[in-house]
mmCIF file of C-alpha atoms and ligand atoms in Angstrom:
data_model
loop_
_atom_site.group_PDB
_atom_site.id
_atom_site.type_symbol
_atom_site.label_atom_id
_atom_site.label_comp_id
_atom_site.label_asym_id
_atom_site.label_seq_id
_atom_site.Cartn_x
_atom_site.Cartn_y
_atom_site.Cartn_z
ATOM 1 C CA MET A 26 9.166 0.816 5.079
ATOM 2 C CA ARG A 27 8.546 -0.756 8.260
ATOM 3 C CA PHE A 28 5.915 -3.114 9.683
ATOM 4 C CA ASP A 29 4.593 -4.822 12.622
ATOM 5 C CA TYR A 30 4.334 -8.299 12.800
ATOM 6 C CA VAL A 31 0.806 -8.150 14.375
ATOM 7 C CA TRP A 32 -0.121 -5.452 11.617
ATOM 8 C CA LEU A 33 0.834 -8.174 8.810
ATOM 9 C CA ARG A 34 -1.007 -10.805 10.711
ATOM 10 C CA ASP A 35 -3.960 -8.649 10.667
ATOM 11 C CA HIS A 36 -4.077 -7.502 7.469
ATOM 12 C CA CYS A 37 -3.835 -11.346 6.197
ATOM 13 C CA ARG A 38 -6.040 -11.357 3.051
ATOM 14 C CA SER A 39 -6.210 -15.264 2.675
ATOM 15 C CA ALA A 40 -9.892 -16.473 2.407
ATOM 16 C CA SER A 41 -9.932 -17.455 6.308
ATOM 17 C CA CYS A 42 -9.190 -13.964 7.486
ATOM 18 C CA TYR A 43 -10.585 -11.855 4.621
ATOM 19 C CA ASN A 44 -13.738 -12.013 2.877
ATOM 20 C CA SER A 45 -13.042 -10.507 -0.507
ATOM 21 C CA LYS A 46 -16.738 -10.330 -1.475
ATOM 22 C CA THR A 47 -18.176 -8.229 1.311
ATOM 23 C CA HIS A 48 -14.277 -6.519 1.451
ATOM 24 C CA GLN A 49 -14.535 -7.073 5.447
ATOM 25 C CA ARG A 50 -12.205 -8.638 7.842
ATOM 26 C CA SER A 51 -13.165 -11.933 9.285
ATOM 27 C CA LEU A 52 -10.244 -12.443 11.506
ATOM 28 C CA ASP A 53 -10.746 -11.591 14.941
ATOM 29 C CA THR A 54 -7.682 -9.452 15.647
ATOM 30 C CA ALA A 55 -8.230 -9.601 19.337
ATOM 31 C CA SER A 56 -6.882 -13.703 18.800
ATOM 32 C CA VAL A 57 -3.554 -12.534 17.636
ATOM 33 C CA ASP A 58 -0.974 -12.565 20.068
ATOM 34 C CA LEU A 59 0.551 -9.341 20.722
ATOM 35 C CA CYS A 60 4.080 -11.128 20.551
ATOM 36 C CA ILE A 61 3.253 -13.145 17.154
ATOM 37 C CA LYS A 62 6.610 -13.812 15.052
ATOM 38 C CA PRO A 63 6.661 -15.417 11.809
ATOM 39 C CA LYS A 64 8.015 -18.712 11.764
ATOM 40 C CA THR A 65 9.645 -18.193 8.418
ATOM 41 C CA ILE A 66 9.647 -15.323 5.851
ATOM 42 C CA HIS A 67 9.946 -15.808 2.227
ATOM 43 C CA LEU A 68 10.501 -13.510 -1.027
ATOM 44 C CA ASP A 69 10.294 -14.115 -4.522
ATOM 45 C CA GLU A 70 9.904 -11.398 -7.328
ATOM 46 C CA THR A 71 6.895 -10.336 -6.050
ATOM 47 C CA THR A 72 5.451 -11.570 -2.822
ATOM 48 C CA LEU A 73 6.246 -12.010 0.416
ATOM 49 C CA PHE A 74 5.141 -14.996 2.472
ATOM 50 C CA PHE A 75 4.820 -15.190 5.959
ATOM 51 C CA THR A 76 4.355 -18.590 7.570
ATOM 52 C CA TRP A 77 3.293 -18.197 11.506
ATOM 53 C CA SER A 78 3.902 -20.552 14.352
ATOM 54 C CA ASP A 79 0.431 -22.246 13.558
ATOM 55 C CA GLY A 80 1.278 -22.883 10.094
ATOM 56 C CA HIS A 81 -0.920 -20.139 8.548
ATOM 57 C CA VAL A 82 0.172 -18.677 5.726
ATOM 58 C CA THR A 83 -0.015 -14.794 4.489
ATOM 59 C CA ARG A 84 1.116 -13.770 1.113
ATOM 60 C CA TYR A 85 1.776 -9.895 0.504
ATOM 61 C CA ASP A 86 2.388 -8.561 -2.922
ATOM 62 C CA LEU A 87 5.049 -5.972 -2.782
ATOM 63 C CA LYS A 88 3.172 -3.479 -4.452
ATOM 64 C CA TRP A 89 0.371 -3.798 -2.327
ATOM 65 C CA LEU A 90 2.652 -3.167 0.852
ATOM 66 C CA VAL A 91 4.337 -0.052 -0.962
ATOM 67 C CA LYS A 92 0.361 1.289 -1.304
ATOM 68 C CA ASN A 93 -0.390 1.163 1.993
ATOM 69 C CA SER A 94 2.195 1.535 3.738
ATOM 70 C CA TYR A 95 2.584 4.580 6.754
ATOM 71 C CA GLU A 96 5.860 5.809 4.784
ATOM 72 C CA GLY A 97 3.489 5.903 1.826
ATOM 73 C CA GLN A 98 0.702 7.312 2.638
ATOM 74 C CA LYS A 99 3.008 10.172 4.450
ATOM 75 C CA GLN A 100 3.631 11.117 1.188
ATOM 76 C CA LYS A 101 -0.029 11.636 -0.593
ATOM 77 C CA VAL A 102 -2.780 13.731 -0.015
ATOM 78 C CA ILE A 103 -6.348 12.004 0.882
ATOM 79 C CA GLN A 104 -7.574 15.015 -1.223
ATOM 80 C CA PRO A 105 -5.983 17.009 -4.214
ATOM 81 C CA ARG A 106 -6.865 20.674 -4.247
ATOM 82 C CA ILE A 107 -5.875 23.721 -6.019
ATOM 83 C CA LEU A 108 -5.658 26.588 -3.371
ATOM 84 C CA TRP A 109 -6.515 29.709 -4.593
ATOM 85 C CA ASN A 110 -6.771 33.791 -4.152
ATOM 86 C CA ALA A 111 -9.306 35.740 -6.234
ATOM 87 C CA GLU A 112 -6.819 35.861 -9.505
ATOM 88 C CA ILE A 113 -5.878 32.038 -9.391
ATOM 89 C CA TYR A 114 -9.305 31.533 -9.312
ATOM 90 C CA GLN A 115 -10.445 33.859 -11.872
ATOM 91 C CA GLN A 116 -7.225 32.920 -14.075
ATOM 92 C CA ALA A 117 -8.311 29.137 -14.007
ATOM 93 C CA GLN A 118 -11.698 29.694 -15.884
ATOM 94 C CA VAL A 119 -13.234 27.229 -14.386
ATOM 95 C CA PRO A 120 -16.075 26.414 -16.687
ATOM 96 C CA SER A 121 -19.810 25.996 -14.711
ATOM 97 C CA VAL A 122 -21.453 22.964 -15.727
ATOM 98 C CA ASP A 123 -25.048 23.144 -17.451
ATOM 99 C CA PHE A 124 -28.171 21.902 -15.608
ATOM 100 C CA GLN A 125 -29.580 19.468 -18.511
ATOM 101 C CA SER A 126 -25.518 18.081 -18.293
ATOM 102 C CA PHE A 127 -25.437 17.524 -14.540
ATOM 103 C CA LEU A 128 -28.421 16.000 -14.354
ATOM 104 C CA GLU A 129 -28.777 13.438 -16.817
ATOM 105 C CA THR A 130 -24.980 12.714 -17.957
ATOM 106 C CA ASN A 131 -22.144 10.918 -15.730
ATOM 107 C CA GLU A 132 -19.615 13.307 -17.343
ATOM 108 C CA GLY A 133 -21.529 16.472 -16.471
ATOM 109 C CA LEU A 134 -21.780 15.469 -12.970
ATOM 110 C CA LYS A 135 -18.033 14.305 -12.784
ATOM 111 C CA LYS A 136 -16.654 17.204 -14.479
ATOM 112 C CA PHE A 137 -18.756 19.190 -11.934
ATOM 113 C CA LEU A 138 -17.742 17.326 -8.948
ATOM 114 C CA GLN A 139 -13.775 17.388 -10.165
ATOM 115 C CA ASN A 140 -13.697 21.084 -10.267
ATOM 116 C CA PHE A 141 -15.783 21.250 -6.505
ATOM 117 C CA LEU A 142 -13.156 18.723 -5.008
ATOM 118 C CA LEU A 143 -10.404 20.854 -6.478
ATOM 119 C CA TYR A 144 -11.697 24.540 -5.822
ATOM 120 C CA GLY A 145 -14.210 23.704 -3.014
ATOM 121 C CA ILE A 146 -16.520 26.106 -5.266
ATOM 122 C CA ALA A 147 -18.636 24.982 -8.386
ATOM 123 C CA PHE A 148 -21.588 26.829 -10.273
ATOM 124 C CA VAL A 149 -24.540 25.032 -12.163
ATOM 125 C CA GLU A 150 -26.138 27.043 -14.754
ATOM 126 C CA ASN A 151 -29.173 27.216 -16.357
ATOM 127 C CA VAL A 152 -31.419 26.079 -13.451
ATOM 128 C CA PRO A 153 -35.068 26.717 -13.332
ATOM 129 C CA PRO A 154 -35.321 29.321 -10.259
ATOM 130 C CA THR A 155 -37.678 27.097 -8.163
ATOM 131 C CA GLN A 156 -36.769 25.140 -4.884
ATOM 132 C CA GLU A 157 -37.891 21.641 -6.265
ATOM 133 C CA HIS A 158 -35.373 22.368 -9.092
ATOM 134 C CA THR A 159 -32.562 23.049 -6.517
ATOM 135 C CA GLN A 160 -33.462 20.079 -4.502
ATOM 136 C CA LYS A 161 -33.237 17.912 -7.824
ATOM 137 C CA LEU A 162 -29.776 18.973 -8.261
ATOM 138 C CA ALA A 163 -28.774 18.586 -4.528
ATOM 139 C CA GLU A 164 -30.411 14.821 -4.613
ATOM 140 C CA ARG A 165 -28.307 13.947 -7.599
ATOM 141 C CA ILE A 166 -24.734 14.079 -6.029
ATOM 142 C CA SER A 167 -25.721 13.526 -2.149
ATOM 143 C CA LEU A 168 -28.069 13.415 0.494
ATOM 144 C CA ILE A 169 -29.900 16.382 2.382
ATOM 145 C CA ARG A 170 -28.725 17.311 5.598
ATOM 146 C CA GLU A 171 -31.817 17.959 7.581
ATOM 147 C CA THR A 172 -30.916 20.372 10.347
ATOM 148 C CA ILE A 173 -32.639 22.640 12.528
ATOM 149 C CA TYR A 174 -33.316 25.084 9.391
ATOM 150 C CA GLY A 175 -35.264 22.357 7.815
ATOM 151 C CA ARG A 176 -34.530 19.978 4.961
ATOM 152 C CA MET A 177 -34.420 22.585 1.923
ATOM 153 C CA TRP A 178 -34.652 26.178 3.407
ATOM 154 C CA TYR A 179 -35.944 29.181 2.033
ATOM 155 C CA PHE A 180 -34.956 32.431 3.330
ATOM 156 C CA THR A 181 -35.337 36.170 3.233
ATOM 157 C CA SER A 182 -34.907 39.212 5.483
ATOM 158 C CA ASP A 183 -37.797 38.206 7.862
ATOM 159 C CA PHE A 184 -36.038 37.694 10.801
ATOM 160 C CA SER A 185 -38.191 34.686 11.063
ATOM 161 C CA ARG A 186 -35.100 32.933 12.981
ATOM 162 C CA GLY A 187 -32.609 34.470 15.488
ATOM 163 C CA ASP A 188 -29.861 34.668 13.394
ATOM 164 C CA THR A 189 -27.999 37.929 11.381
ATOM 165 C CA ALA A 190 -28.544 35.547 8.114
ATOM 166 C CA TYR A 191 -32.341 36.481 8.375
ATOM 167 C CA THR A 192 -31.900 40.094 7.982
ATOM 168 C CA LYS A 193 -30.550 42.373 5.524
ATOM 169 C CA LEU A 194 -27.055 43.445 7.199
ATOM 170 C CA ALA A 195 -23.833 42.357 6.094
ATOM 171 C CA LEU A 196 -21.989 39.091 7.049
ATOM 172 C CA ASP A 197 -18.719 38.811 6.939
ATOM 173 C CA ARG A 198 -16.641 35.925 5.866
ATOM 174 C CA HIS A 199 -17.448 32.810 7.813
ATOM 175 C CA THR A 200 -18.298 29.107 7.498
ATOM 176 C CA ASP A 201 -21.395 27.718 9.265
ATOM 177 C CA THR A 202 -22.832 25.538 11.869
ATOM 178 C CA THR A 203 -19.536 25.713 13.376
ATOM 179 C CA TYR A 204 -21.477 24.898 16.324
ATOM 180 C CA PHE A 205 -22.058 21.200 15.342
ATOM 181 C CA GLN A 206 -20.031 18.708 16.396
ATOM 182 C CA GLU A 207 -19.223 17.836 12.822
ATOM 183 C CA PRO A 208 -20.060 21.075 10.873
ATOM 184 C CA CYS A 209 -22.347 20.764 7.543
ATOM 185 C CA GLY A 210 -19.874 19.482 4.569
ATOM 186 C CA ILE A 211 -21.999 21.410 1.769
ATOM 187 C CA GLN A 212 -23.479 24.268 1.510
ATOM 188 C CA VAL A 213 -25.921 24.743 -1.575
ATOM 189 C CA PHE A 214 -27.279 28.337 -2.298
ATOM 190 C CA HIS A 215 -29.718 29.586 -5.056
ATOM 191 C CA CYS A 216 -31.193 33.308 -5.069
ATOM 192 C CA LEU A 217 -34.439 33.227 -6.512
ATOM 193 C CA LYS A 218 -35.257 36.824 -6.457
ATOM 194 C CA HIS A 219 -33.628 39.971 -5.631
ATOM 195 C CA GLU A 220 -35.226 43.135 -6.412
ATOM 196 C CA GLY A 221 -32.789 45.439 -4.930
ATOM 197 C CA THR A 222 -29.361 46.656 -4.728
ATOM 198 C CA GLY A 223 -26.020 45.313 -2.689
ATOM 199 C CA GLY A 224 -26.509 41.463 -1.325
ATOM 200 C CA ARG A 225 -23.261 40.079 -3.577
ATOM 201 C CA THR A 226 -21.541 36.982 -1.847
ATOM 202 C CA LEU A 227 -18.104 36.965 -0.836
ATOM 203 C CA LEU A 228 -15.921 33.592 -0.986
ATOM 204 C CA VAL A 229 -12.563 32.976 0.422
ATOM 205 C CA ASP A 230 -10.384 29.885 0.393
ATOM 206 C CA GLY A 231 -9.793 28.776 4.083
ATOM 207 C CA PHE A 232 -7.061 26.644 3.141
ATOM 208 C CA TYR A 233 -5.146 29.364 0.839
ATOM 209 C CA ALA A 234 -5.202 31.537 4.067
ATOM 210 C CA ALA A 235 -4.074 28.776 6.601
ATOM 211 C CA GLU A 236 -1.204 28.224 3.952
ATOM 212 C CA GLN A 237 0.173 31.470 4.064
ATOM 213 C CA VAL A 238 -0.208 31.207 8.245
ATOM 214 C CA LEU A 239 1.694 27.992 7.712
ATOM 215 C CA GLN A 240 4.519 29.583 5.940
ATOM 216 C CA LYS A 241 4.794 33.121 7.771
ATOM 217 C CA ALA A 242 4.190 31.651 11.220
ATOM 218 C CA PRO A 243 4.202 27.838 11.598
ATOM 219 C CA GLU A 244 4.017 27.782 15.634
ATOM 220 C CA GLU A 245 0.829 29.888 15.223
ATOM 221 C CA PHE A 246 -0.549 27.616 12.559
ATOM 222 C CA GLU A 247 0.088 24.654 15.101
ATOM 223 C CA LEU A 248 -1.817 26.194 17.826
ATOM 224 C CA LEU A 249 -4.769 27.139 15.923
ATOM 225 C CA SER A 250 -4.474 23.272 14.793
ATOM 226 C CA LYS A 251 -4.146 21.733 18.561
ATOM 227 C CA VAL A 252 -6.487 24.162 20.548
ATOM 228 C CA PRO A 253 -10.002 23.099 21.051
ATOM 229 C CA LEU A 254 -12.690 25.701 21.584
ATOM 230 C CA LYS A 255 -16.470 25.962 21.306
ATOM 231 C CA HIS A 256 -19.090 27.415 18.811
ATOM 232 C CA GLU A 257 -22.472 27.890 20.335
ATOM 233 C CA TYR A 258 -25.784 28.689 18.601
ATOM 234 C CA ILE A 259 -28.845 29.859 21.369
ATOM 235 C CA GLU A 260 -32.080 30.493 19.705
ATOM 236 C CA ASP A 261 -35.071 31.590 21.315
ATOM 237 C CA THR A 262 -37.430 33.731 19.207
ATOM 238 C CA GLY A 263 -41.133 32.798 18.913
ATOM 239 C CA GLN A 264 -41.670 28.986 18.559
ATOM 240 C CA CYS A 265 -37.844 28.176 17.643
ATOM 241 C CA ARG A 266 -35.428 27.347 20.664
ATOM 242 C CA ASN A 267 -32.466 25.744 20.489
ATOM 243 C CA HIS A 268 -29.150 25.546 21.770
ATOM 244 C CA MET A 269 -26.086 23.466 19.700
ATOM 245 C CA ILE A 270 -22.346 23.079 21.024
ATOM 246 C CA GLY A 271 -19.568 22.258 18.814
ATOM 247 C CA ILE A 272 -16.165 21.949 20.144
ATOM 248 C CA GLY A 273 -13.045 21.737 17.884
ATOM 249 C CA PRO A 274 -9.934 23.389 16.953
ATOM 250 C CA VAL A 275 -9.657 26.184 14.018
ATOM 251 C CA LEU A 276 -7.617 24.200 12.010
ATOM 252 C CA ASN A 277 -8.294 20.615 11.707
ATOM 253 C CA ILE A 278 -5.205 18.523 9.992
ATOM 254 C CA TYR A 279 -4.512 14.683 9.435
ATOM 255 C CA PRO A 280 -1.415 14.222 12.273
ATOM 256 C CA TRP A 281 0.245 11.577 9.416
ATOM 257 C CA ASN A 282 0.670 13.947 6.606
ATOM 258 C CA LYS A 283 -0.543 17.341 8.378
ATOM 259 C CA GLU A 284 -3.127 17.827 5.280
ATOM 260 C CA LEU A 285 -5.738 20.294 6.055
ATOM 261 C CA TYR A 286 -9.355 18.764 6.297
ATOM 262 C CA LEU A 287 -11.810 21.162 7.747
ATOM 263 C CA ILE A 288 -11.453 25.247 9.305
ATOM 264 C CA ARG A 289 -13.942 26.213 11.737
ATOM 265 C CA TYR A 290 -14.142 29.954 11.479
ATOM 266 C CA ASN A 291 -17.008 31.695 12.347
ATOM 267 C CA ASN A 292 -16.542 34.885 14.540
ATOM 268 C CA TYR A 293 -20.257 35.438 15.558
ATOM 269 C CA ASP A 294 -20.992 31.937 16.645
ATOM 270 C CA ARG A 295 -17.668 31.501 18.671
ATOM 271 C CA ALA A 296 -18.639 30.712 22.421
ATOM 272 C CA VAL A 297 -16.858 32.084 25.554
ATOM 273 C CA ILE A 298 -13.477 30.820 25.327
ATOM 274 C CA ASN A 299 -12.771 28.357 28.410
ATOM 275 C CA THR A 300 -11.054 25.609 26.870
ATOM 276 C CA ILE A 301 -7.871 27.557 26.519
ATOM 277 C CA PRO A 302 -5.639 28.177 29.634
ATOM 278 C CA TYR A 303 -4.228 31.506 30.733
ATOM 279 C CA ASP A 304 -0.583 30.903 29.466
ATOM 280 C CA VAL A 305 -1.973 30.214 25.846
ATOM 281 C CA VAL A 306 -5.184 32.313 25.418
ATOM 282 C CA HIS A 307 -3.142 35.421 24.617
ATOM 283 C CA ARG A 308 -0.936 33.349 21.945
ATOM 284 C CA TRP A 309 -3.854 31.795 20.575
ATOM 285 C CA TYR A 310 -5.528 35.445 19.996
ATOM 286 C CA ARG A 311 -2.571 36.212 18.053
ATOM 287 C CA ALA A 312 -2.696 33.314 16.001
ATOM 288 C CA HIS A 313 -6.031 33.731 15.168
ATOM 289 C CA ARG A 314 -5.282 37.541 14.284
ATOM 290 C CA THR A 315 -2.869 36.243 11.890
ATOM 291 C CA LEU A 316 -5.291 33.687 10.131
ATOM 292 C CA THR A 317 -7.980 36.684 10.060
ATOM 293 C CA ALA A 318 -5.482 38.900 8.542
ATOM 294 C CA GLU A 319 -5.081 36.444 5.887
ATOM 295 C CA LEU A 320 -8.721 35.832 5.288
ATOM 296 C CA ARG A 321 -9.094 39.458 4.825
ATOM 297 C CA ARG A 322 -6.385 40.533 2.402
ATOM 298 C CA PRO A 323 -8.295 41.622 -0.730
ATOM 299 C CA GLU A 324 -6.653 39.635 -3.165
ATOM 300 C CA ASN A 325 -8.005 36.954 -1.744
ATOM 301 C CA GLU A 326 -11.680 37.787 -1.622
ATOM 302 C CA PHE A 327 -13.887 36.417 -4.533
ATOM 303 C CA TRP A 328 -17.119 38.820 -5.200
ATOM 304 C CA VAL A 329 -20.029 36.972 -7.251
ATOM 305 C CA LYS A 330 -23.684 38.236 -7.341
ATOM 306 C CA LEU A 331 -25.782 34.958 -6.756
ATOM 307 C CA LYS A 332 -28.654 34.858 -10.017
ATOM 308 C CA PRO A 333 -31.642 33.173 -10.517
ATOM 309 C CA GLY A 334 -30.622 30.077 -12.332
ATOM 310 C CA ARG A 335 -26.961 29.597 -11.153
ATOM 311 C CA VAL A 336 -26.505 27.845 -8.076
ATOM 312 C CA LEU A 337 -23.482 27.892 -6.258
ATOM 313 C CA PHE A 338 -22.024 24.876 -4.023
ATOM 314 C CA ILE A 339 -19.636 25.683 -1.165
ATOM 315 C CA ASP A 340 -17.333 23.158 0.668
ATOM 316 C CA ASN A 341 -18.154 24.432 3.625
ATOM 317 C CA TRP A 342 -15.173 22.372 5.540
ATOM 318 C CA ARG A 343 -12.634 24.765 3.423
ATOM 319 C CA VAL A 344 -14.370 27.838 1.651
ATOM 320 C CA LEU A 345 -15.845 30.512 3.757
ATOM 321 C CA HIS A 346 -18.808 32.976 2.440
ATOM 322 C CA GLY A 347 -20.124 36.097 3.436
ATOM 323 C CA ARG A 348 -22.260 38.762 1.868
ATOM 324 C CA GLU A 349 -22.417 42.098 1.394
ATOM 325 C CA CYS A 350 -25.698 44.202 3.514
ATOM 326 C CA PHE A 351 -28.349 44.855 0.663
ATOM 327 C CA THR A 352 -31.483 46.564 0.130
ATOM 328 C CA GLY A 353 -35.193 45.037 -1.333
ATOM 329 C CA TYR A 354 -36.289 42.226 -1.477
ATOM 330 C CA ARG A 355 -33.979 39.241 -1.404
ATOM 331 C CA GLN A 356 -34.854 35.259 -1.551
ATOM 332 C CA LEU A 357 -32.608 32.490 -1.244
ATOM 333 C CA CYS A 358 -33.242 28.878 -1.161
ATOM 334 C CA GLY A 359 -30.608 26.135 -0.475
ATOM 335 C CA CYS A 360 -29.565 23.063 1.655
ATOM 336 C CA TYR A 361 -26.806 21.285 3.256
ATOM 337 C CA LEU A 362 -25.521 17.943 1.802
ATOM 338 C CA THR A 363 -23.608 15.489 4.041
ATOM 339 C CA ARG A 364 -20.178 15.192 2.826
ATOM 340 C CA ASP A 365 -20.005 11.390 3.198
ATOM 341 C CA ASP A 366 -21.981 10.998 0.209
ATOM 342 C CA VAL A 367 -21.064 13.760 -1.806
ATOM 343 C CA LEU A 368 -17.554 11.842 -1.507
ATOM 344 C CA ASN A 369 -18.930 8.595 -2.056
ATOM 345 C CA THR A 370 -20.453 9.733 -5.509
ATOM 346 C CA ALA A 371 -17.126 11.522 -6.549
ATOM 347 C CA ARG A 372 -15.480 7.940 -5.945
ATOM 348 C CA LEU A 373 -17.734 6.056 -7.826
ATOM 349 C CA LEU A 374 -16.975 8.235 -11.013
ATOM 350 C CA GLY A 375 -13.651 7.447 -10.578
ATOM 351 C CA LEU A 376 -12.510 10.477 -8.568
ATOM 352 C CA GLN A 377 -9.966 10.602 -5.832
ATOM 353 C CA ALA A 378 -11.641 11.840 -2.451
HETATM 354 C C1 LIG B 323 -28.290 29.388 5.566
HETATM 355 N N1 LIG B 323 -29.180 29.370 6.653
HETATM 356 C C2 LIG B 323 -30.117 30.401 6.291
HETATM 357 C C3 LIG B 323 -30.209 27.994 6.659
HETATM 358 C C4 LIG B 323 -28.718 29.015 7.900
HETATM 359 C C5 LIG B 323 -27.925 29.991 8.380
HETATM 360 C C6 LIG B 323 -26.863 29.617 9.627
HETATM 361 C C7 LIG B 323 -26.289 31.074 10.273
HETATM 362 C C8 LIG B 323 -25.411 30.418 10.965
HETATM 363 N N2 LIG B 323 -25.043 31.726 11.819
HETATM 364 C C9 LIG B 323 -24.187 29.846 10.705
HETATM 365 O O1 LIG B 323 -23.463 30.516 10.128
HETATM 366 O O2 LIG B 323 -24.232 28.502 10.891
HETATM 367 O O1 LIG B 324 -27.728 35.910 2.712
HETATM 368 C C1 LIG B 324 -26.545 35.227 2.272
HETATM 369 O O2 LIG B 324 -26.228 35.565 1.166
HETATM 370 C C2 LIG B 324 -25.588 34.114 2.966
HETATM 371 C C3 LIG B 324 -26.164 34.167 4.300
HETATM 372 C C4 LIG B 324 -25.314 33.164 5.150
HETATM 373 O O3 LIG B 324 -24.423 33.334 5.422
HETATM 374 C C5 LIG B 324 -25.955 31.561 5.287
HETATM 375 O O4 LIG B 324 -27.081 31.892 5.022
HETATM 376 O O5 LIG B 324 -25.475 30.955 5.555
HETATM 377 FE FE1 LIG B 325 -23.543 31.320 6.469
#
């Protein structure tokens, strides 16, 4: 491990530099001389001591340094996951959590969140089929993210909004709200009614597909993670007028450990490509095709029929959803959740997130 002297001064946990009650830094980092060097360095069994030229002493527990070093972080993931195709997911026999235990016990909630974090999807069973009960579930783990679609939404094939979701047509796999600078973190679906045929939900682990691209064509994975492009939502129907634009690459990775954290994939809502130069755009289409081929492999498709009482939570930064075309009357309700607040709940229950 290697540590920079400014870094070592900046992270001093002495009472005058750091408030351990609020967990906030009191030291003004801008007042640290960028050429700072310790006057003396001393090491005992467990601790490293630095005395700076003004006499201030900084001490570091060696274990703390190991944990917080760049070299240490590089080997770790922020969020442990189990990547899946249909077979892996089905074999895992991930249990659903019951409505009562989800709402009333920390164990139920923790079990649910653990599965959700690992697989990017999770179900709650025996939920009374109403919008109010669905909202209760949502508010147990997070804050509802209000969007142009409302807070809790309730939709059927009435084309009340200028989007294909509000029809009976099939929808190919995609993530939602790619046209937001920060796409919604979690999507909640509860089918309250369906009298008719078809309408099954398709789920595909986008990170599993991306991992296959990384193995087969690493330069294509790299391109998809480097090249930013736009997604756009233009609505002009009746009272609803909206124009949203979101910019970012298809694959978003942390640079220090190359861990994927967000896939932005929606071929319907992808805007005109004008952010990729001529000499790159063809390679980008090739890379996009490779990813699409992985996402479309039948063995990666997990199909479920949503039923009243069974609420589905989808990690919209990871798992793509779609639907089969349908006939008859079909009513879906749900909402989006803010990702920060789901992760907050998970961390407070002791989960790594
Ligand atoms: C879920 N709800 C029906 C409210 C919204 C649908 C949004 C559909 C949009 N094309 C997208 O993929 O973001
Ligand atoms: O109707 C469905 O099952 C899902 C439609 C959809 O993709 C959405 O609402 O985001
Ligand atoms: Fe969608």
